[in-house]
Tab-separated table of C-alpha atoms and ligand atoms in Angstrom:
chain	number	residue	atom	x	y	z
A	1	UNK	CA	-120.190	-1.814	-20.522
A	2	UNK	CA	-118.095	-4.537	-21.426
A	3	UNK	CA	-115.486	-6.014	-18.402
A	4	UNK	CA	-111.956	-6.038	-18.708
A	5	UNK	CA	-110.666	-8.814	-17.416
A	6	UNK	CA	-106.762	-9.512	-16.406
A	7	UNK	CA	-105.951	-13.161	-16.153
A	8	UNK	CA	-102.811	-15.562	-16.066
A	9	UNK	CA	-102.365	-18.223	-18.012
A	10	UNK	CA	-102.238	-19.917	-21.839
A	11	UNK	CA	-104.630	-18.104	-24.210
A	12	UNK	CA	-104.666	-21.503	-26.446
A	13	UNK	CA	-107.072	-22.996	-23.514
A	14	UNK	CA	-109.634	-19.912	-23.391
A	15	UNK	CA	-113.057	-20.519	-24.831
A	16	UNK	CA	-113.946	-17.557	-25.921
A	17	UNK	CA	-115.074	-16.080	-28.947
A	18	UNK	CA	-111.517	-15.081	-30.388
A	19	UNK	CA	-108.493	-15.253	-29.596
A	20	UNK	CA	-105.732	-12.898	-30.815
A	21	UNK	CA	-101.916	-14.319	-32.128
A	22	UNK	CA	-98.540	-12.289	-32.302
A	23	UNK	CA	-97.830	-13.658	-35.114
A	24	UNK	CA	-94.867	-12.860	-37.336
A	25	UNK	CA	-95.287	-10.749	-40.969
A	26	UNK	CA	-95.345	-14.370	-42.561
A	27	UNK	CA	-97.890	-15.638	-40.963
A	28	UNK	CA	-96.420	-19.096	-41.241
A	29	UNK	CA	-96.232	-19.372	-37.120
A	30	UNK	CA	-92.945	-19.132	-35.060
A	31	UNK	CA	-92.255	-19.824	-31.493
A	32	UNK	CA	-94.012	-17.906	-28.083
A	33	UNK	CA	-97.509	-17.260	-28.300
A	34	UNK	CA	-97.639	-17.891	-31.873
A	35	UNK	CA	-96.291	-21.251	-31.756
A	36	UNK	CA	-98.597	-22.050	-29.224
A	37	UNK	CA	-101.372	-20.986	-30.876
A	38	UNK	CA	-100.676	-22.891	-34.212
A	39	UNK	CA	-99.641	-26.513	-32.217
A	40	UNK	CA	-103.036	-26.232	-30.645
A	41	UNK	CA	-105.066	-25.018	-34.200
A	42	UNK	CA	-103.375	-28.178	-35.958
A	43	UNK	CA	-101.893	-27.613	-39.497
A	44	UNK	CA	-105.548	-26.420	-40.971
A	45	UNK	CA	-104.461	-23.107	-39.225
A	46	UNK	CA	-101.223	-23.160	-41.074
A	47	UNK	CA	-103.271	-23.826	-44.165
A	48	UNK	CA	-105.533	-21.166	-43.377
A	49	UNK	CA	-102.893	-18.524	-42.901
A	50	UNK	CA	-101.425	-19.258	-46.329
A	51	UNK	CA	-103.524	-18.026	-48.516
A	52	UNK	CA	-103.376	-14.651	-47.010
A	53	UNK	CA	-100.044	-14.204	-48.149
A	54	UNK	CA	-98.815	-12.710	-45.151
A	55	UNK	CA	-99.663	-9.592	-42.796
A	56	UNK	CA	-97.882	-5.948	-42.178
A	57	UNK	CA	-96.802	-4.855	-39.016
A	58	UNK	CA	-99.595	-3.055	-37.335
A	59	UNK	CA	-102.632	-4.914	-38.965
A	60	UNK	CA	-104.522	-7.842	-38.797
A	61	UNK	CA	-106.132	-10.554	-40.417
A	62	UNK	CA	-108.372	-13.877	-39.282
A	63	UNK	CA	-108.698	-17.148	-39.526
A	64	UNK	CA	-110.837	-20.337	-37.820
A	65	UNK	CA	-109.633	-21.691	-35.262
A	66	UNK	CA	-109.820	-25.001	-36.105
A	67	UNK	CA	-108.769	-27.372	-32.582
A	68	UNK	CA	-108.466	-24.468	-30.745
A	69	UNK	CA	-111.286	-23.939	-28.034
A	70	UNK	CA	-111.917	-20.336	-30.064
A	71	UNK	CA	-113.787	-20.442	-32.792
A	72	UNK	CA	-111.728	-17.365	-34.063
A	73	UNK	CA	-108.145	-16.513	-34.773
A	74	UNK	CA	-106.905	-12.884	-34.994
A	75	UNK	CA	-103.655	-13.219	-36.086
A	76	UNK	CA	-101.651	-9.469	-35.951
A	77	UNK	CA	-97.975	-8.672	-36.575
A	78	UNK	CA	-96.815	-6.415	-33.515
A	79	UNK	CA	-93.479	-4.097	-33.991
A	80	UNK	CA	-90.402	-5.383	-32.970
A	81	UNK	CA	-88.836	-2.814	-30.517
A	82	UNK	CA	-86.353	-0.792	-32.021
A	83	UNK	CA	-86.090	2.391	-29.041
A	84	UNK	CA	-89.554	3.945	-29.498
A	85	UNK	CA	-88.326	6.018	-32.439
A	86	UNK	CA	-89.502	3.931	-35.453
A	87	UNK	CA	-93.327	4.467	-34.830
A	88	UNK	CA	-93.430	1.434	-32.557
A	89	UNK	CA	-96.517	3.119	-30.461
A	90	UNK	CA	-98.398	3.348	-33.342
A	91	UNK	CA	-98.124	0.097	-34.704
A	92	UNK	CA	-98.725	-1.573	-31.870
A	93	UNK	CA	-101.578	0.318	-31.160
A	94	UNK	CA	-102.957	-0.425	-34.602
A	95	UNK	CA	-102.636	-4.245	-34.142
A	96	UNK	CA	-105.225	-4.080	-30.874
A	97	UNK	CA	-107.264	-1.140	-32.713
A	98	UNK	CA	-107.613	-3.775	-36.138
A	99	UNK	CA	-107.918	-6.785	-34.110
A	100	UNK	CA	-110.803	-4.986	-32.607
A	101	UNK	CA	-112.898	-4.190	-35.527
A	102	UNK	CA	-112.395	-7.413	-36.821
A	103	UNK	CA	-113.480	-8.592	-34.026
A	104	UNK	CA	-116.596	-6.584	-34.195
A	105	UNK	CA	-117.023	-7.783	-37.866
A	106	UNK	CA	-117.256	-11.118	-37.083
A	107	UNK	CA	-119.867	-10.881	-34.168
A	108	UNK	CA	-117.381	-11.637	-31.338
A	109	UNK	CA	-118.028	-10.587	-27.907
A	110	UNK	CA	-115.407	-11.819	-26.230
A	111	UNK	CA	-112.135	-11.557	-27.383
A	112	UNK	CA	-108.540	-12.267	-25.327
A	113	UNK	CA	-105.186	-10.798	-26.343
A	114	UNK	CA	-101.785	-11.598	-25.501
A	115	UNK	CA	-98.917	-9.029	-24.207
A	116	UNK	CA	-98.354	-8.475	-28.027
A	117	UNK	CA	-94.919	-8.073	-29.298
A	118	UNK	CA	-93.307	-7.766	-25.598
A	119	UNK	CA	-91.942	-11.492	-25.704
A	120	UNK	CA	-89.320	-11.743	-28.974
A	121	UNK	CA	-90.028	-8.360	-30.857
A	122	UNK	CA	-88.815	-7.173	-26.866
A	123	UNK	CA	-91.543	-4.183	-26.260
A	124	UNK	CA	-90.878	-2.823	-22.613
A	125	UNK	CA	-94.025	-3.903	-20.735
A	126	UNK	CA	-95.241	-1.543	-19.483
A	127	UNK	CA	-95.405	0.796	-22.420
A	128	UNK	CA	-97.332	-1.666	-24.305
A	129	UNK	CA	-99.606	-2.801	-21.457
A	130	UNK	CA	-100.461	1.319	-21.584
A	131	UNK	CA	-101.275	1.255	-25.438
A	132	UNK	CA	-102.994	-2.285	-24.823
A	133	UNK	CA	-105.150	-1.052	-21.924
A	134	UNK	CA	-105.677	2.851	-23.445
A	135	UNK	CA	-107.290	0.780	-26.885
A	136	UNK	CA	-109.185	-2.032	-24.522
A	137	UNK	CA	-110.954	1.205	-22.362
A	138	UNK	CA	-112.254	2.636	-26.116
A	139	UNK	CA	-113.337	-0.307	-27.199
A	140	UNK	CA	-114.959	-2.595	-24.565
A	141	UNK	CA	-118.380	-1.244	-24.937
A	142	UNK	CA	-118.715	-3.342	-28.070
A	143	UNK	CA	-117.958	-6.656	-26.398
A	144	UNK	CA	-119.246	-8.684	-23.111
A	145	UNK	CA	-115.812	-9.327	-22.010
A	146	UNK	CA	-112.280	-8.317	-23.392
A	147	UNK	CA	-109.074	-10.323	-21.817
A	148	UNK	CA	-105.557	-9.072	-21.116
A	149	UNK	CA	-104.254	-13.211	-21.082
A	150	UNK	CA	-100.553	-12.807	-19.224
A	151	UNK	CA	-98.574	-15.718	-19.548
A	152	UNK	CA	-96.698	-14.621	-16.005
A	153	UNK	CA	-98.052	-13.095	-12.584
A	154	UNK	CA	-95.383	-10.123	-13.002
A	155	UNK	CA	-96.956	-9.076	-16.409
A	156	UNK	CA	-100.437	-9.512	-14.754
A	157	UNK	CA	-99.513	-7.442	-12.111
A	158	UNK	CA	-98.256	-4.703	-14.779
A	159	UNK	CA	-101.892	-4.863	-16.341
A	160	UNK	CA	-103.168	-4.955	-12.723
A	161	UNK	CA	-101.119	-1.549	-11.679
A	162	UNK	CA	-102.434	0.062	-15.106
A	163	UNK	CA	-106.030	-0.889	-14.324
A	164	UNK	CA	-107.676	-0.784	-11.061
A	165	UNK	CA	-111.012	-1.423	-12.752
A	166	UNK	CA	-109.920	-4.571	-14.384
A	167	UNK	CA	-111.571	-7.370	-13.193
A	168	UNK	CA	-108.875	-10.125	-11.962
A	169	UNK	CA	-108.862	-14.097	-13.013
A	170	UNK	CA	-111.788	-15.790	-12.379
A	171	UNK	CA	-113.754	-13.198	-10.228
A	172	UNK	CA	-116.980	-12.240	-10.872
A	173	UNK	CA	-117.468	-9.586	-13.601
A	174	UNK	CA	-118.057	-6.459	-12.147
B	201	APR	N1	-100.543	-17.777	-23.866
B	201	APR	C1	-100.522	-16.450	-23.586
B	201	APR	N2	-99.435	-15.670	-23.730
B	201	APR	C2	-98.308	-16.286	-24.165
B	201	APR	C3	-98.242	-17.673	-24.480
B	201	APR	C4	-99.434	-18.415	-24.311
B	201	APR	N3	-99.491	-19.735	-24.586
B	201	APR	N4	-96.968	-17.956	-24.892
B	201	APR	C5	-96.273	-16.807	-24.822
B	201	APR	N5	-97.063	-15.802	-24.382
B	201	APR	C6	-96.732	-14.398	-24.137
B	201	APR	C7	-95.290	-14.038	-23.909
B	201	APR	O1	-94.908	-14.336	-22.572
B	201	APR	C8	-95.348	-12.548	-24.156
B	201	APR	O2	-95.835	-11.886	-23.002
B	201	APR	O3	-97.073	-13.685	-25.313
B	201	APR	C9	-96.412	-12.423	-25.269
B	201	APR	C10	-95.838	-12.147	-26.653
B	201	APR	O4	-94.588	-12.808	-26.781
B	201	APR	P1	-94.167	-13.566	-28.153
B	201	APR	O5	-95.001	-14.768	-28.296
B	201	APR	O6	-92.696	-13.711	-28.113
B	201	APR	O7	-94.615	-12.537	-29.304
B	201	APR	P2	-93.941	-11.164	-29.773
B	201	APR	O8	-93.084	-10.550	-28.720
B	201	APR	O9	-95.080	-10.370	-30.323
B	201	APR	O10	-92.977	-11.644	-30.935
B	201	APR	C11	-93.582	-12.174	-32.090
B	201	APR	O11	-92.326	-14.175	-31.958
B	201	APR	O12	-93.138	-16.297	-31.879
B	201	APR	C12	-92.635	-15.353	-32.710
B	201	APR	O13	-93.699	-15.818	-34.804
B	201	APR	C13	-93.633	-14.896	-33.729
B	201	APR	O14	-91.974	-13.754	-34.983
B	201	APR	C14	-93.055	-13.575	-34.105
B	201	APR	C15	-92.552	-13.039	-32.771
C-alpha cells in the first residue's frame, strides 16, 4: 500500500515522479505555487502549457517538467472559494481525483500535491485538506508514495490532525 507522506517545504525542489501545480484556468502561470513552479520549469513550461489552450476548473492536464527536478507537471485549476455553495467540494475533489489518473497514465509512482486552491482562490484548510486526504486514502494503492507538500508547519499540522497514518517529513515510510 502506497505511504502518505506529509511534509513541509517547496514542491519545486522534490524529485519525484510528478509534481502537481494550482494553476489558474489559463494556464499561462500566476503567482503562489504556480509561479513557483513555472520560474523553476523555465519558459519551455510556459511553452508547453500553451498549446493546451487552457484548463477548466476541476480538471487537469500535463506537461514535462523541463528544469524542474520532476520529470512531470500536473497542472489543475482548483475552485476559487465562493461559501461552499457553488460546487466548490466537487471541483476540488475532481482536480486531485484527475491529477491522479493522469498520474497513473503516465507511469508515476510518486506524485506530490500542493494545498490546492487554499492560497489565492482562499479554500478554508481544513475542508480541503479533508477532500485532499479522503481522494489520497482511495488512491494510494496505485503509487509508492503520494505527498501532501505544505508550504507552512500550521498547514502540515492540519494534514497531520486529518491523518494519523501519514507518514511525517523525512521519516521512514511506514
Ligand atoms: N511549494 C509548495 N506549496 C506552495 C508553494 C511552493 N513553492 N508556494 C505556495 N504554496 C502553497 C500555498 O501556501 C498554498 O497552501 O500552495 C497552496 C496553494 O496556494 P496558491 O499557490 O495561492 O494556489 P491557489 O490557492 O490554488 O490559487 C491559484 O493562484 O498563483 C495563482 O495562477 C494561480 O490563479 C491561480 C491561483
Amino acid at each position: 500500500m502506497g505511504i502518505i507522506r506529509i511534509i513541509t517545504g517547496d514542491i519545486t525542489r522534490l524529485a519525484v515522479d510528478a509534481i502537481v501545480n494550482a494553476a489558474n484556468s489559463t494556464l499561462r502561470g500566476g503567482g503562489g505555487v504556480d509561479g513557483a513552479i513555472h520560474r523553476a520549469g523555465g519558459p519551455d513550461l510556459k511553452d508547453a502549457c500553451r498549446p493546451l489552450g487552457g484548463c477548466p476548473t476541476g480538471e487537469a492536464r500535463i506537461t514535462p517538467g523541463f528544469r524542474l527536478p520532476a520529470p512531470w507537471v500536473i497542472h489543475t485549476v482548483g475552485p476559487v472559494w465562493r461559501g461552499g455553495k457553488a460546487g466548490e467540494p466537487g471541483l476540488l475533489r475532481g482536480c486531485y481525483e484527475q491529477a491522479f489518473a493522469l498520474a497513473r497514465a503516465h507511469g508515476v509512482r510518486t506524485i506530490a500535491f500542493p494545498a490546492i486552491s487554499t492560497g489565492v482562490y482562499g479554500y478554508p484548510k481544513e475542508a480541503a485538506a479533508r477532500i485532499a486526504l479522503g481522494v489520497m486514502r482511495r488512491e494510494r494503492d496505485a503509487f509508492a508514495e503520494v505527498i501532501a507538500c505544505c508550504f507552512s508547519a500550521e498547514d502540515a499540522a492540519i494534514y497531520r490532525a486529518l491523518c494519523p497514518e501519514c507518514v511525517l517529513g523525512d521519516e521512514e515510510g511506514a
